[in-house]
Structures are given as C-alpha cells and as structure tokens.
Amino acid sequence: MAAAPPLRPCDKVRHGHPAGDPGQYADADADRFLSTRTPLTRQRTHRLGGPDLDIDLANVRNDFPALHQQVHGRPLVYLDNAATTHKPRAVIDRVAQYYTEENASIHRGVHGLSERATDAYECARECVARFLNAAETREIIFVRGVTEAINLVACTYGRTHVGPGDEIVISEMEHHSNLVPWQILCDEKGARLRIIPITDAGELRMESYEQLLTDRTRVVAVAHVSNALGTVNPVAEIVRRAHARGIPVLVDGAQAVAHMPVDVQELGCDFYAFSGHKLFGPTGIGVLYGRERLLDKMPPYQGGGGMISFVTFERTEYSALPHKFEAGTPHVAGALGLAAAIEYVTDLGLDRVRPHERALLDYGTRALSGVPGLRFTGTAANKSGILAFLLDGVHPHDIGTILDRAGVAIRVGHHCCQPLMARLRVPATARASLALYNTRDEIDALAAALLEVREMFA
Amino acid sequence: MSVDLHALYQEVVLDHNRHPRNFRAMQGGRKAEGFNRICGDRVTVHLRVEADVIRDACFQGSGCAIVKASASLMTEHIRDLTLADAAALVERLRRTLSAPPGAPIDDLGALGALTGVRLFPIRIKCAVLPWEALLAALSARDEVVYTSPRSLDRRIP
Ligand SMILES: Cc1ncc(COP(=O)(O)O)c(C=O)c1O
C-alpha cells in the first residue's frame, strides 16, 4: 500500500464520516467500524451496537480516563453527559501539547511558535467547518460556548434587526441561554417573545408554530435537541417554514453535536451554536456557525485586538470574517482540544453513535419503566439519549443524593429550563443523559439504584 | 445501602417527610417564606405569637425530604418557645448542622434526626431552609420575607 500523504488534523475530518478510504468505510459491517488512519495510528474495532455491546465498548471507555474511578467507593456510572461530557485522552494530550510545545499569541507574532499556533488554530476552524459541513470556513466563529454564541447573535443581529413591536419566536423547552438573551433584547427594543408550546409528550406544536410566524417575526431560535426532555426537534421543517417568510433561524445545537451528524446546509439554518465541553472537548470553547451573508452585515460583538484591520482615534475598520467576531486573544488551547474531540468522534463515526445511543435509550426506557411509580417527562417519538423522570413521592434531590452514593451521577433540578418546569408543573426532574461511552451495565446500575430509592421511600 | 444514607434518611426524617406535621395554612399571624433560589424549594412558615411566645406554628410549600422533615420537626419543636429562645435555637441548629463530621455537637433532642446532613454538605442548606424562614418570621409582621439559605437577604415581593 502506498504511504498516505501526511494529514493535518483538519484534513482527517470529513463531514459525518471518518476520513480515509471510502470503500473500506462503506464495507464495514453494520455494528462495526474500523477507524481509518487514526492520528495516533491506533487501529481499533468498536462495536457500538448489538448484544455484546459492553465488551466492545471497553476500547472506547479506555480512551476516557475520568470514567475509571470510584465515587463513594463505587465504580463511577456517569450519566450526566447533557451537563458535560468526559474527555478522551487525545483531547487532554492535545491541550497539554499546546502548552508544552506551541503556546504563543496567534495572528500577531512573527516568530516560529506564533506561526505554528496560528496555523493550528485556523486548522481547528477548518476542522469545525467540515464537521458541520459549513459552506465556508469563515462562517465558523470561536466563542466560549452556546451561551456566548446566542448572546453574540442577540447583541449584533438582534440589535440591528429587532425594533419596537417586533417578535422573536422561541419554544417552551428552551434552555435559559436561548431565552434570557432574547428577553434582554426584547426589553431593550420593546419587542416581545412568542413561545411555541409543546405537547405533553414534549414535542413542539408545529401548527401553533406556523401561527406564531407573522410579518413581525424577526428571528426564530430553537433547540435542536432539548436538554431536559431529549426531544429532537424537526429543525429542517422549522427552518423551511421560517424561510418561507424570510425569517432567519438560530439553532441551539448544545445537545445534538455529540450524538448525531449535523449538517448545517442540510438543516438550512442561519446560525448554529454548540459548546465544546458537551462534545468531549474542553470547557470555555464553543462555536457559532453563521451564514456568511448575515455575518458580513452584522456589527461586531466586542471590540478590541484581533477584530480590527485599521484603527485611528476617529474610526476603526474591522477585520474580515471570522476575525471580526473574535476580539482579544482567543482560547487557542480550547480550539485545538475541540478539534481533537471532533477528530475523535469523527473517527468513531457519529452515524454509528446515534444507533448505539438509540439502542441504549430504548434499553433504559424499558429498564426504568420497571421502577414502580416512575414517570418519564419527555416521551417524544424522535428522542435523543435523555431519560428525564419523576418518582412518585420522592423529590428529585433525594433521588440525586441516593444515586450519588451508589456511584451513579445524574442531574436533578430545573436543568436551566424553569419555564419548562412550570409548564410541566413540577419544581424539578431527575435526568440521566447518555453518551457514546455508556453501557447497558450502567443503565442496570441506574435502575438498581432507583429501586433502592423506591425501597427507602416506600 | 450506605450507612451515610441511613444517617441522612433516618426513620424519623422519612416519617415526617411522608406525614408532615402542621402542614397547613394559618389566617393572620406572622409568616415568612424561605426560598432556595438554586433548587426552587419553598417553605412558608406561619406563627401565632401571643405575648412573645409562639403558640402555634405551621408550614406550607414544597421541597425535598430533608426540607419537609426539617420544617415538620421544627413546627412541633418551637411551640411554646419565647421569640428569643426560638431565635437562639435557630443559631444553635445552624451551628450544629454545619459542624464538620466527627466534631462534637450539641444534643438537639428530637431535632438530632437532622444532623445526618453533616455527612452531605450540599444538603445542609435543605435542613436549614425552614429555620431561616422561621428566623425571618419571628420578626416579621403580616408580610412575606424571602430568605435564601446563605444570606438572609430580604425583599418584600
Ligand atoms: C440545550 C442547551 N442549550 C444551551 C446550553 C448552554 O451551554 P453552555 O453553558 O456551554 O454555554 C446547554 C447546556 O447546559 C444546553 O443543554
């Protein structure tokens, strides 16, 4: 076999698929996936589905050092992935490598380190562009996370396009970070928020959505996947209907990117946001994808170094995209770590992860249905790996404490969705959220711990 | 199940959670609401005070087992205490519950059932919440006083 030319990390990412010989990829058997041309020349086999799931997941789990620890003397069962995911060794090493070998200010220095760091940072941006299948790399803006991405859009696109009496459409299931920035904008502009209601199963009422779109609607902002319910929203359809009226759509992809392939051109959305830390990457780094045509016309978000091309005391010319939106020294290590994370999931193949998580979700749904008095919140037909539930007569905080002592980490509370909790008429819920490294054994541990809760509060 | 959990969820606590005592409303009297902004738990404490003595105490609201049991035990315990004694008890309870595990603590009698939270630092605020509402109610007159578990910041709704 002829030696492949050396690849830069960003070259290894093809949208939704691992890079390498497409024939080999296509021939891989349904449960199996051969990682091709992995950066550390690891050759692995992952079985992400089927009955012998746990055995074959061992390889994947070995990539995540934090999974292998005890909590309160019990093996950690980490089911709080919607809050944040653990990091594979490749990500941890990449961040360490940056600080050990590269560490320099980017886009400024003339010295060798700076050149290398700049290269790596821009290469990470290319990696993200391929990951989302963005049409242009300059449509990728590095931010701190979804929260900052949405604030950016609200403060720039929002401030220049929303006026008194205008409307912004969001949904009843939004995370506070896709609500509060719009609320602040509405307060400032005398505009108002319109809310797409949900069904009891936790699905958007699409007929109501249609009615909420008026000639006053300036932006539609919805979650791709709900963090509190697991609902996968019909984003392409939401976009289609908004675009029919010329309304741009922002999609909060926080809970989507680690669990399914995302193609922003296929979705057709105008903005797409995600956070690195929920995608096996570092904290403090995230992405705003924006359609070039819109980004170009938007005013800058923050002013400072890096976002300018020419400054006098009288006026400033801004840099071209994407730098216009990246004032100040960026989180270079974070961007490199994020690229490593993207490389990691691309290597695995998100189109393999989705069925694995789907099977695990079904397994978990059945297992938890056996716990007396357990009721799911969020039973959408199209659901991601989130098991949110209530237990009759037991407050979620008590569930959380008891599970913690069994080594099972879940989230309890309002999940930053207080209006949704009000809609569900509950103060809080318990939520187990899955990622690609979770196993059936872990679901069994969750179910067993819930039976202990049941017993104690009998 | 771990020993710690049995210390937290003692039979007394579980019983008061299941069958909270004095879980009702009161017309008139003094009241204050304890509201934990972080987890959304709310406890409204009502007091009937005659000549500086608590003659009746009850509560309403929603929260975890620890909040409910603590509120329930409290309403039983403070009846017939003077306002000054009740305020002193709140301080004593706060001090006791936040003492590190292993450190010597006061004998709180029936309220000792709440001391299991010392093994669960993040749950101390749950046990303390109704007591902070009580402290506010002791000095409040026909008004709702919001408290939060860390600070006794007050605001009139
Ligand atoms: C659906 C959703 N949107 C937005 C966010 C906010 O993400 P971050 O805190 O990383 O900015 C989260 C994370 O909790 C989320 O689940």
XYZ file of C-alpha atoms and ligand atoms in Angstrom:
631
model
C 0.000 0.000 0.000
C 1.360 3.417 -0.906
C 2.056 5.670 2.044
C -0.676 8.250 2.534
C 0.457 11.853 2.477
C 0.699 13.308 5.972
C -2.573 14.760 7.103
C -3.185 17.834 9.160
C -5.785 17.201 11.866
C -8.415 19.175 9.989
C -7.921 17.036 6.892
C -8.929 13.986 8.840
C -12.439 15.225 9.356
C -14.972 14.696 6.648
C -18.477 15.641 7.405
C -20.115 12.836 9.358
C -17.583 10.243 8.291
C -14.080 9.299 9.169
C -11.550 10.288 6.602
C -9.785 7.649 4.601
C -10.702 5.066 2.066
C -14.434 5.392 1.448
C -14.584 1.816 0.203
C -13.358 0.453 3.447
C -15.809 2.606 5.312
C -18.749 1.529 3.205
C -17.825 -2.113 3.583
C -17.633 -2.006 7.342
C -20.252 -4.263 8.816
C -23.248 -2.664 10.437
C -22.133 -2.960 14.048
C -18.549 -2.479 13.415
C -16.389 0.284 12.432
C -12.729 0.260 11.638
C -11.105 3.509 12.465
C -9.108 4.507 9.458
C -5.944 6.461 9.640
C -6.304 7.487 13.229
C -3.945 10.212 14.354
C -2.042 8.039 16.777
C -2.073 5.166 14.316
C -4.312 3.226 16.632
C -6.228 0.554 14.816
C -9.341 -0.200 16.753
C -12.541 -2.045 16.418
C -15.556 -0.651 18.146
C -18.782 -2.474 18.478
C -21.324 0.138 19.298
C -24.433 -1.963 18.984
C -25.619 -5.487 19.375
C -25.808 -7.740 22.385
C -22.095 -7.775 23.138
C -22.015 -4.023 23.367
C -20.259 -3.802 26.711
C -17.278 -5.939 25.808
C -16.582 -3.978 22.671
C -17.130 -0.632 24.294
C -14.169 -1.348 26.532
C -11.873 0.150 23.922
C -13.812 3.365 23.743
C -14.101 3.605 27.505
C -10.360 3.151 27.818
C -9.925 6.378 25.892
C -11.646 8.311 28.718
C -9.504 8.342 31.870
C -12.124 10.035 34.051
C -14.570 7.180 33.581
C -12.312 4.856 35.515
C -12.695 5.990 39.073
C -14.663 5.230 42.181
C -17.148 7.589 43.772
C -18.113 6.871 47.377
C -16.388 3.536 46.987
C -18.452 2.506 43.969
C -17.411 2.491 40.301
C -18.478 5.736 38.671
C -21.546 5.471 36.465
C -21.525 8.771 34.643
C -24.957 9.639 33.296
C -24.741 13.420 33.333
C -23.479 13.876 29.808
C -26.012 16.551 28.924
C -24.324 18.737 31.541
C -20.835 17.957 30.307
C -19.044 15.003 28.782
C -15.746 13.479 29.790
C -12.671 13.966 27.642
C -10.750 11.352 25.709
C -7.018 11.123 26.218
C -6.491 12.594 22.731
C -8.130 15.859 23.810
C -6.281 16.062 27.110
C -2.997 15.356 25.330
C -3.673 17.923 22.635
C -4.264 20.671 25.187
C -1.170 19.638 27.134
C 0.852 19.531 23.930
C -0.185 23.052 23.041
C 1.026 24.428 26.335
C 4.129 22.274 26.282
C 5.285 22.890 22.744
C 3.388 25.645 20.976
C 1.887 28.252 23.306
C 2.023 31.597 21.549
C -0.119 34.565 20.695
C -1.771 33.999 17.354
C -2.261 36.233 14.317
C 0.325 38.666 15.710
C 3.718 37.193 16.275
C 6.340 36.875 13.576
C 8.172 34.154 15.433
C 8.016 30.457 14.809
C 5.845 29.474 17.750
C 3.259 32.072 16.883
C 3.181 30.878 13.314
C 2.622 27.303 14.423
C -0.055 28.246 16.930
C -1.845 30.388 14.339
C -1.746 27.530 11.891
C -3.104 25.060 14.392
C -5.874 27.432 15.448
C -7.012 28.091 11.886
C -6.738 24.399 11.164
C -9.101 23.771 14.086
C -11.544 26.177 12.482
C -11.396 24.194 9.239
C -11.991 21.067 11.233
C -15.173 22.563 12.713
C -16.300 23.781 9.291
C -16.043 20.262 7.912
C -17.685 18.806 10.977
C -20.770 20.980 10.468
C -20.445 20.931 6.695
C -20.373 24.716 6.603
C -20.022 26.157 3.118
C -17.131 28.386 4.184
C -14.554 28.144 6.955
C -15.006 31.871 7.687
C -18.562 31.069 8.772
C -17.118 29.454 11.921
C -16.648 31.800 14.881
C -14.967 30.567 18.029
C -16.786 31.605 21.189
C -16.906 30.357 24.781
C -19.927 28.179 24.218
C -23.585 28.182 23.265
C -24.372 30.878 25.792
C -21.913 33.299 24.272
C -22.907 32.328 20.736
C -26.546 33.201 21.346
C -25.658 36.408 23.159
C -23.495 37.329 20.196
C -26.358 36.886 17.751
C -28.851 38.678 20.004
C -26.479 41.601 20.522
C -25.461 42.018 16.886
C -28.051 40.625 14.508
C -30.767 41.172 17.093
C -29.895 44.758 17.941
C -29.807 45.753 14.294
C -32.906 43.895 13.126
C -35.350 43.935 16.027
C -37.409 47.011 16.829
C -40.488 48.042 18.810
C -43.412 45.710 18.269
C -41.252 43.060 16.591
C -41.345 39.454 17.701
C -38.853 36.706 18.425
C -40.077 33.136 18.401
C -38.579 30.585 20.778
C -40.052 27.425 22.270
C -41.325 26.335 25.639
C -38.461 23.871 26.041
C -35.573 26.322 25.615
C -32.587 26.386 27.927
C -32.248 29.726 29.747
C -29.364 30.527 27.419
C -31.722 30.538 24.438
C -34.290 32.601 26.307
C -32.661 35.233 28.509
C -30.537 36.876 25.757
C -33.710 37.309 23.666
C -35.630 38.570 26.672
C -32.950 41.188 27.312
C -33.113 42.201 23.653
C -36.902 42.432 23.756
C -36.779 44.592 26.895
C -34.304 46.894 25.247
C -36.196 47.185 21.980
C -39.806 46.987 23.080
C -40.153 43.725 21.185
C -41.783 40.587 22.500
C -41.102 36.902 22.823
C -43.550 34.452 21.318
C -43.412 30.908 22.632
C -44.012 27.732 20.642
C -45.991 25.469 23.001
C -45.224 21.793 23.472
C -47.407 18.719 23.790
C -47.484 16.589 26.939
C -45.053 14.223 25.227
C -42.638 17.121 24.858
C -42.929 17.774 21.136
C -43.295 21.180 19.537
C -46.811 22.025 18.402
C -45.976 22.715 14.804
C -49.417 24.080 13.947
C -49.004 26.708 16.693
C -45.527 27.467 15.413
C -46.963 28.218 11.986
C -49.428 30.653 13.550
C -46.723 32.410 15.546
C -44.851 33.369 12.383
C -46.014 36.812 11.358
C -44.624 39.748 9.476
C -43.343 40.995 12.842
C -41.217 37.895 13.447
C -37.548 38.807 13.194
C -35.816 35.669 14.494
C -36.738 32.071 15.304
C -34.465 30.428 17.904
C -34.945 26.785 18.886
C -33.041 23.890 20.377
C -32.012 21.109 18.027
C -32.338 18.684 20.957
C -33.931 19.541 24.303
C -31.599 19.072 27.270
C -34.485 18.495 29.659
C -36.713 16.242 27.539
C -34.477 14.704 24.895
C -36.827 15.735 22.107
C -35.160 16.027 18.719
C -36.927 18.947 17.066
C -37.786 18.966 13.361
C -35.284 21.699 12.666
C -35.282 21.431 8.875
C -39.060 21.880 8.837
C -38.861 24.760 11.328
C -36.323 26.435 9.066
C -38.363 25.781 5.935
C -41.432 27.479 7.354
C -39.472 30.439 8.712
C -37.573 30.898 5.474
C -40.845 30.896 3.552
C -41.380 34.234 5.316
C -37.785 35.361 5.088
C -37.119 34.848 8.819
C -33.676 33.638 9.904
C -33.366 30.702 12.298
C -30.852 30.108 15.077
C -30.431 26.533 16.254
C -29.049 25.700 19.702
C -27.090 22.552 18.981
C -25.694 22.057 22.510
C -27.321 18.650 22.890
C -27.072 17.496 19.294
C -23.477 17.551 18.066
C -22.162 14.763 20.303
C -24.981 12.438 19.376
C -25.777 12.703 15.660
C -24.217 14.017 12.480
C -25.147 17.656 11.944
C -25.094 19.290 8.529
C -25.916 22.987 8.696
C -26.500 23.207 4.956
C -28.933 20.334 5.047
C -30.744 21.872 8.041
C -30.700 25.188 6.224
C -30.384 27.161 9.459
C -28.760 30.579 9.541
C -26.987 30.207 12.878
C -25.937 27.075 14.705
C -24.296 27.043 18.138
C -22.565 24.357 20.157
C -20.257 24.028 23.176
C -17.002 22.071 23.134
C -17.405 20.659 26.626
C -20.543 18.724 25.674
C -18.687 17.255 22.694
C -15.831 15.636 24.646
C -13.799 18.835 24.256
C -12.506 21.426 26.706
C -14.641 23.922 28.600
C -14.539 27.556 27.553
C -14.599 26.884 23.827
C -17.584 26.690 21.537
C -18.733 27.568 18.087
C -21.121 29.865 16.358
C -21.775 28.965 12.757
C -23.375 31.809 10.849
C -24.348 32.197 7.249
C -21.735 34.405 5.650
C -24.301 36.721 4.097
C -25.681 37.535 7.561
C -22.379 37.610 9.443
C -20.973 40.032 6.902
C -23.625 42.633 7.613
C -23.668 42.202 11.394
C -21.841 44.743 13.549
C -19.039 43.383 15.754
C -19.903 41.895 19.129
C -16.916 43.015 21.175
C -14.219 45.488 20.251
C -10.528 45.026 20.807
C -7.446 43.441 19.371
C -7.726 40.875 16.638
C -11.027 42.143 15.265
C -9.646 45.254 13.623
C -7.726 45.929 10.444
C -7.111 49.636 10.922
C -7.622 51.900 13.918
C -7.327 55.638 14.432
C -8.859 57.671 17.230
C -11.564 58.685 14.813
C -12.610 55.356 13.410
C -11.888 51.656 13.043
C -12.037 49.291 10.140
C -12.948 45.797 11.179
C -11.262 42.595 10.159
C -12.875 40.287 7.671
C -14.819 37.216 8.786
C -14.390 35.345 11.032
C -11.963 37.579 12.923
C -14.439 40.448 13.138
C -16.217 38.455 15.851
C -13.165 37.263 17.754
C -11.884 40.204 19.751
C -8.994 39.579 22.094
C -6.656 36.623 22.472
C -8.775 33.580 21.775
C -8.848 30.281 23.641
C -6.269 28.644 21.387
C -5.763 25.564 23.557
C -9.529 25.137 23.681
C -9.874 25.322 19.913
C -7.141 22.718 19.452
C -8.711 20.495 22.071
C -12.060 20.882 20.380
C -10.541 19.906 17.035
C -9.078 16.819 18.695
C -12.510 15.978 20.096
C -14.120 16.392 16.691
C -11.455 14.205 15.200
C -12.190 11.637 17.878
C -15.948 11.455 17.253
C -15.446 11.605 13.510
C -13.114 8.680 13.830
C -15.803 6.760 15.649
C -18.458 7.953 13.243
C -21.420 9.833 14.650
C -23.664 7.863 12.345
C -22.636 4.839 14.443
C -23.016 6.646 17.734
C -26.623 7.552 17.092
C -27.909 3.944 16.781
C -25.819 2.901 19.775
C -27.350 5.633 21.918
C -30.777 4.930 20.493
C -30.488 1.268 21.491
C -29.271 2.292 24.928
C -32.140 4.758 25.266
C -34.644 2.039 24.414
C -32.965 -0.306 26.853
C -33.016 2.387 29.548
C -36.624 3.258 28.854
C -37.590 -0.367 29.371
C -35.392 -0.771 32.452
C -36.717 2.346 34.164
C -40.314 1.508 33.277
C -39.889 -1.372 35.725
C -39.348 1.019 38.645
C -42.674 1.422 40.465
C -44.079 4.956 40.392
C -41.608 6.228 37.799
C -42.953 8.604 35.181
C -40.967 9.938 32.235
C -41.006 13.607 31.347
C -40.364 13.722 27.636
C -41.656 10.861 25.530
C -41.244 12.306 22.060
C -41.191 9.869 19.167
C -37.872 11.269 17.998
C -35.730 11.331 21.113
C -32.068 11.629 21.918
C -30.385 9.789 24.822
C -32.047 11.598 27.690
C -34.086 9.852 30.375
C -35.839 12.510 32.434
C -38.230 11.290 35.075
C -40.150 11.784 38.285
C -40.582 9.250 41.031
C -43.888 9.292 42.915
C -43.486 10.670 46.407
C -39.740 11.259 46.106
C -38.241 14.654 45.436
C -35.583 14.631 42.675
C -32.928 15.959 45.074
C -33.368 12.923 47.286
C -33.034 10.696 44.223
C -29.834 12.517 43.283
C -28.265 12.080 46.715
C -29.072 8.382 46.954
C -27.869 7.657 43.420
C -24.658 9.559 44.081
C -23.870 7.239 46.956
C -24.309 4.345 44.563
C -21.738 5.959 42.266
C -24.421 6.969 39.762
C -24.078 10.584 38.631
C -27.252 12.154 37.275
C -28.575 15.689 37.272
C -31.533 16.786 39.352
C -33.178 20.181 39.307
C -34.686 22.505 36.747
C -31.955 21.910 34.132
C -31.852 25.647 33.350
C -35.396 25.317 31.966
C -37.547 26.930 34.640
C -40.353 27.904 32.224
C -40.454 24.303 31.010
C -40.675 23.042 34.609
C -43.571 25.464 35.142
C -45.247 24.080 32.004
C -44.781 20.529 33.326
C -45.992 21.741 36.744
C -43.008 20.238 38.557
C -40.311 22.014 40.549
C -37.602 19.740 39.228
C -36.917 16.443 37.489
C -34.218 13.791 37.616
C -32.271 13.275 34.396
C -29.929 10.566 33.199
C -28.217 11.550 29.952
C -26.224 9.216 27.736
C -23.091 9.491 25.674
C -21.284 7.168 23.313
C -19.307 5.511 26.118
C -22.271 4.453 28.240
C -23.175 0.796 28.581
C -26.119 -1.397 29.432
C -24.402 -2.294 32.691
C -24.556 1.351 33.633
C -28.258 1.504 32.852
C -28.703 -1.564 35.052
C -26.832 0.202 37.863
C -29.132 3.206 37.457
C -32.250 1.048 37.597
C -30.956 -0.876 40.630
C -30.173 2.366 42.470
C -33.647 3.681 41.694
C -35.123 0.548 43.233
C -33.102 1.349 46.373
C -34.616 4.830 46.385
C -38.036 3.268 45.994
C -37.371 0.964 48.906
C -36.198 3.730 51.213
C -39.158 5.954 50.453
C -41.694 3.115 50.445
C -27.325 0.939 51.048
C -24.661 3.046 52.710
C -24.512 3.869 56.405
C -24.343 7.556 55.496
C -27.640 7.390 53.688
C -29.286 5.833 56.688
C -27.896 8.657 58.807
C -29.405 11.196 56.407
C -32.713 9.492 55.845
C -33.371 8.357 59.387
C -36.713 6.766 60.118
C -37.839 9.963 61.838
C -36.972 12.005 58.756
C -38.725 9.608 56.399
C -41.767 9.580 58.632
C -42.003 13.377 58.794
C -41.491 13.516 55.016
C -44.304 11.056 54.473
C -46.612 12.562 57.070
C -45.564 16.161 57.649
C -46.954 17.593 60.902
C -48.583 21.012 60.951
C -48.611 21.124 57.173
C -51.367 23.685 56.761
C -52.169 27.347 56.317
C -52.932 29.899 59.019
C -55.007 33.052 58.876
C -53.219 36.107 60.222
C -50.171 35.689 62.386
C -46.624 36.129 61.270
C -45.209 34.435 58.289
C -42.128 34.272 56.148
C -41.154 32.304 53.143
C -37.837 30.572 52.777
C -36.959 30.213 49.146
C -33.884 28.464 47.850
C -33.266 30.121 44.518
C -30.877 27.422 43.420
C -33.153 24.429 43.726
C -36.564 26.102 43.848
C -37.566 24.689 47.242
C -40.011 26.908 49.116
C -41.196 26.810 52.698
C -43.615 29.286 54.199
C -43.600 29.300 57.991
C -46.636 30.646 59.840
C -46.560 31.597 63.516
C -49.208 32.605 66.001
C -47.442 34.629 68.669
C -49.037 35.738 71.942
C -47.097 37.822 74.435
C -43.775 36.930 72.803
C -44.482 33.214 72.965
C -45.070 31.010 69.893
C -48.452 29.402 70.450
C -48.858 27.745 67.069
C -46.581 27.044 64.124
C -47.311 25.510 60.755
C -45.824 25.430 57.279
C -46.608 25.076 53.611
C -44.505 24.681 50.497
C -42.591 22.118 48.523
C -39.164 20.661 48.765
C -37.100 17.560 49.250
C -37.497 15.103 52.116
C -34.947 16.975 54.221
C -36.705 20.311 53.811
C -40.078 18.806 54.622
C -38.885 16.801 57.611
C -36.937 19.740 58.972
C -39.953 22.051 58.675
C -42.251 19.467 60.193
C -39.966 18.751 63.158
C -39.459 22.465 63.626
C -43.143 23.304 63.889
C -43.515 20.687 66.614
C -40.441 21.805 68.445
C -40.909 25.560 68.669
C -44.365 25.639 70.114
C -44.378 27.442 73.465
C -40.890 28.839 72.983
C -40.356 32.557 73.505
C -39.259 34.501 70.452
C -35.824 34.932 71.979
C -35.479 31.216 72.695
C -36.608 30.344 69.177
C -34.052 32.733 67.667
C -31.331 31.208 69.847
C -32.399 27.736 68.732
C -32.054 28.706 65.068
C -28.478 29.806 65.719
C -27.708 26.648 67.641
C -29.159 24.477 64.910
C -27.274 26.295 62.187
C -24.034 25.905 64.107
C -24.663 22.250 64.839
C -25.639 21.231 61.321
C -22.665 22.925 59.775
C -20.175 21.382 62.211
C -17.870 19.018 60.336
C -18.497 15.285 60.702
C -16.737 13.975 63.779
C -16.733 17.306 65.628
C -18.616 17.257 68.940
C -22.124 18.698 68.675
C -24.930 19.778 70.991
C -27.650 17.326 71.843
C -30.630 18.661 69.931
C -33.112 16.120 71.239
C -35.671 15.152 68.621
C -34.056 17.594 66.202
C -30.959 15.409 66.293
C -32.554 13.443 63.455
C -31.479 16.284 61.177
C -27.781 16.009 61.938
C -27.248 13.385 59.215
C -26.843 16.264 56.749
C -23.389 16.883 58.198
C -22.225 13.969 56.053
C -23.774 15.593 52.961
C -22.527 19.182 52.856
C -24.683 20.191 49.894
C -27.802 19.112 51.756
C -27.170 21.253 54.854
C -28.978 24.118 53.178
C -32.068 21.913 52.848
C -32.250 21.284 56.594
C -31.578 24.924 57.397
C -34.057 26.464 54.952
C -37.195 26.263 57.161
C -35.231 27.608 60.102
C -34.116 30.637 58.177
C -37.723 31.235 57.255
C -38.559 30.922 60.949
C -35.932 33.481 61.884
C -37.463 35.897 59.415
C -40.974 35.136 60.631
C -40.014 35.841 64.231
C -39.548 39.496 63.416
C -41.967 39.848 60.524
C -45.483 41.106 60.830
C -48.007 40.018 58.249
C -45.541 40.074 55.438
C -43.711 37.623 53.336
C -39.978 37.751 53.758
C -37.803 35.945 51.306
C -34.716 34.313 52.588
C -32.060 32.382 50.824
C -30.020 29.714 52.509
C -26.714 31.525 52.529
C -27.618 35.059 53.324
C -30.711 36.359 54.966
C -31.264 38.851 52.201
C -34.742 40.178 52.472
C -37.010 41.593 49.915
C -40.671 42.370 50.024
C -42.390 40.811 46.999
C -29.862 22.949 25.222
C -28.750 23.750 25.823
N -28.531 24.993 25.398
C -27.549 25.739 25.890
C -26.717 25.285 26.896
C -25.657 26.187 27.427
O -24.396 25.742 27.116
P -23.109 26.433 27.738
O -23.355 26.544 29.215
O -22.000 25.510 27.413
O -22.969 27.771 27.101
C -26.909 23.997 27.369
C -26.037 23.457 28.437
O -26.398 23.279 29.569
C -27.950 23.217 26.836
O -28.186 21.979 27.289
